[in-house]
């Protein structure tokens, strides 16, 4: 085994030694390419099962496999950073990098905004600085791209997604963000903020509430936040007019250095010589040293000499006097440069360029072929040509697909060309149809996440057109994605908007949206609204005589009954759902219904009957290869074992569920598994193990700002105090979590509730009334932060 620093590097080294791609390895181990990529970059610790499969597929020596798996299981994720990885070096910005870096590090400055016209290089400079500062911010550097976000209402959800923050039921998402960031030493890189200046109040609120947070922003205009330090980004340095136009002389300027490097990328034979040095210097001067303009012009050396470029460029810039007069001079220069580059395109390339502007946040080739109504060869050739001319940028995204995207200024220009062509509405309509079809067919959550901005664009189009049928269908297709990925605030917004659309639509689709709205309301802890949505959905499906819809809606209505302690009534509804799904031969529906039935049995209480139902559910999920379903049923099986006194078996189930949740990167499941493992350890009398598990659960829930999870972790630590005969400490913790649970309407599963009630009774027995009242009141006065600190310290 090669001597390398991290588990991810071991994987990468072995894979390459065996001449395997990430996709080859993913196929062999039976996991996604995304998972392999995250393990190789040390963003994810592998489950034991994955580590063992990797050892086998990478042909690790049998004697070293134990150490290999151990290294993987103890690997720690790298400091969080989702910064883009630039493919080219930054030229001519050493002074600016040092200035920005030094300013960000000044203790008295909390927000630094790089300002300047489009194409000046604000984003590239900010990424360079943020990359240098990763080691300075122990809680990471988070990049947030706002260019594709067209509505200020989506700023908070976009921030939450970038930070990996889960929404918390009953708590505004902005409050969850504040809780998540409050004690973190983190750098937020907010890119392209100029069209969202109204959101500056939010950025100010985050800075006020989170003393260790720093913001580095890029914008064409100041954000006007108190304490904001503005750093104008200048053009690249040009050759001095007094310098002789020799290659050696002009090469010392950053603008010429950039031109030469980009020209060499498209024409390896290109070289700066005394013969062309004057032309190159004049070209760079003609576009005012704007980096993007230089790149656009340099891409033309593959077809034109520098003298020809200069002649045509000067001619175009002189003629292009009809641009917007209110734009700053350098912005007019860039627009004219884009116009010049556009006019050099072939007609087919111009058509493609304009139509591609319909995509928001990038596109893959199959999407472009479908939306642009062009054949595959034309799209491939056209996109390749636009990339070569620096009008498009390419990257490989998390799903392994190659995507192309515009810089925002170029996309704005392309949108103008699309509008001028008269094709805008028909291209947008094809775009909306394509993404509706994608949402209705796609089950890969990562793919839907990558396409989220385009899906938003499609929704906006349907809403603008008051197209109830398409709008409702798209929300019906996306609500499970929003539900699983915790986009609850955004989901509520879209549901509200499409439910108010008029026009003809399929009532069954509306009923499906109501069902989804119910689960989103559950996520937001709005049980009254959830019940109303589920009830209306079920009533509508019954009127329509839709068996699948009825079966789905019964899950929601039953879940509300179960949550209110009416397990017997819920059981009857789940049994009706099971009959319907069996009649439809819907294996996944049957599996989920068996799990719901098991949860109802657990609440009756009938843990033995629940275990049989969970076993049957798990068997179906395993046959389907449904990792999420397997993880959930394993967790529930562990609860059934725990309720029956089988703590050893319960710990095995919870451990296996933990591995699956870990593989799914589901923080809620990981935290919940540690909490359950803590209860299993307590039942076994292993108080040290229980303390470690409850504390780990508390840390994870705190990191995810999951208030309900925090309360359940505190309850576990209160039970630990009971077992350790620390009655006063337990009473304080029970007092704290009682108030917190009441304010958050926290629901415990029947096994957790039974443990809580049992241990609370022990405390009442062990303390006299006065001592109990005093300790309880002390706990009830604690804030959430104080309660967590008290629980974690482990003292009396």
Short mmCIF file of N, CA and C in Angstrom, two decimals, residues 11 31 101 105 109 136 235 258 287 421 483 586 593 601 714:
data_model
loop_
_atom_site.label_atom_id
_atom_site.label_comp_id
_atom_site.label_asym_id
_atom_site.label_seq_id
_atom_site.Cartn_x
_atom_site.Cartn_y
_atom_site.Cartn_z
N UNK A 11 -7.19 5.49 -1.78
CA UNK A 11 -8.15 5.02 -2.78
C UNK A 11 -7.74 5.50 -4.17
N UNK A 31 -21.73 1.30 -5.54
CA UNK A 31 -22.11 2.59 -5.00
C UNK A 31 -22.06 3.62 -6.13
N UNK A 101 -6.80 39.44 0.99
CA UNK A 101 -6.52 38.48 2.06
C UNK A 101 -6.27 39.20 3.38
N UNK A 105 -8.71 39.26 6.91
CA UNK A 105 -8.14 38.79 8.17
C UNK A 105 -8.14 39.86 9.26
N UNK A 109 -12.91 43.97 10.62
CA UNK A 109 -13.68 43.97 9.37
C UNK A 109 -14.38 42.63 9.21
N UNK A 136 -7.34 29.00 7.65
CA UNK A 136 -7.58 30.01 8.69
C UNK A 136 -8.95 29.82 9.34
N UNK A 235 -8.61 46.89 -13.62
CA UNK A 235 -8.25 46.09 -14.80
C UNK A 235 -6.82 45.56 -14.65
N UNK A 258 -1.83 37.37 -19.83
CA UNK A 258 -3.09 36.63 -19.93
C UNK A 258 -3.42 36.33 -21.39
N UNK A 287 -9.32 46.80 -25.21
CA UNK A 287 -10.41 46.28 -24.37
C UNK A 287 -10.21 46.67 -22.90
N UNK A 421 -34.44 37.63 -31.33
CA UNK A 421 -34.70 36.63 -32.38
C UNK A 421 -36.18 36.32 -32.54
N UNK A 483 -38.70 17.34 0.10
CA UNK A 483 -38.95 16.73 1.41
C UNK A 483 -37.69 16.03 1.93
N UNK A 586 -47.82 -2.99 -5.93
CA UNK A 586 -46.82 -1.93 -5.76
C UNK A 586 -45.91 -2.31 -4.58
N UNK A 593 -45.97 0.81 3.72
CA UNK A 593 -47.17 0.62 4.54
C UNK A 593 -46.89 -0.36 5.67
N UNK A 601 -48.13 -0.47 15.62
CA UNK A 601 -48.06 -1.57 16.58
C UNK A 601 -47.13 -1.24 17.75
N UNK A 714 -30.86 15.36 24.60
CA UNK A 714 -30.87 15.79 26.00
C UNK A 714 -31.65 14.79 26.86
#
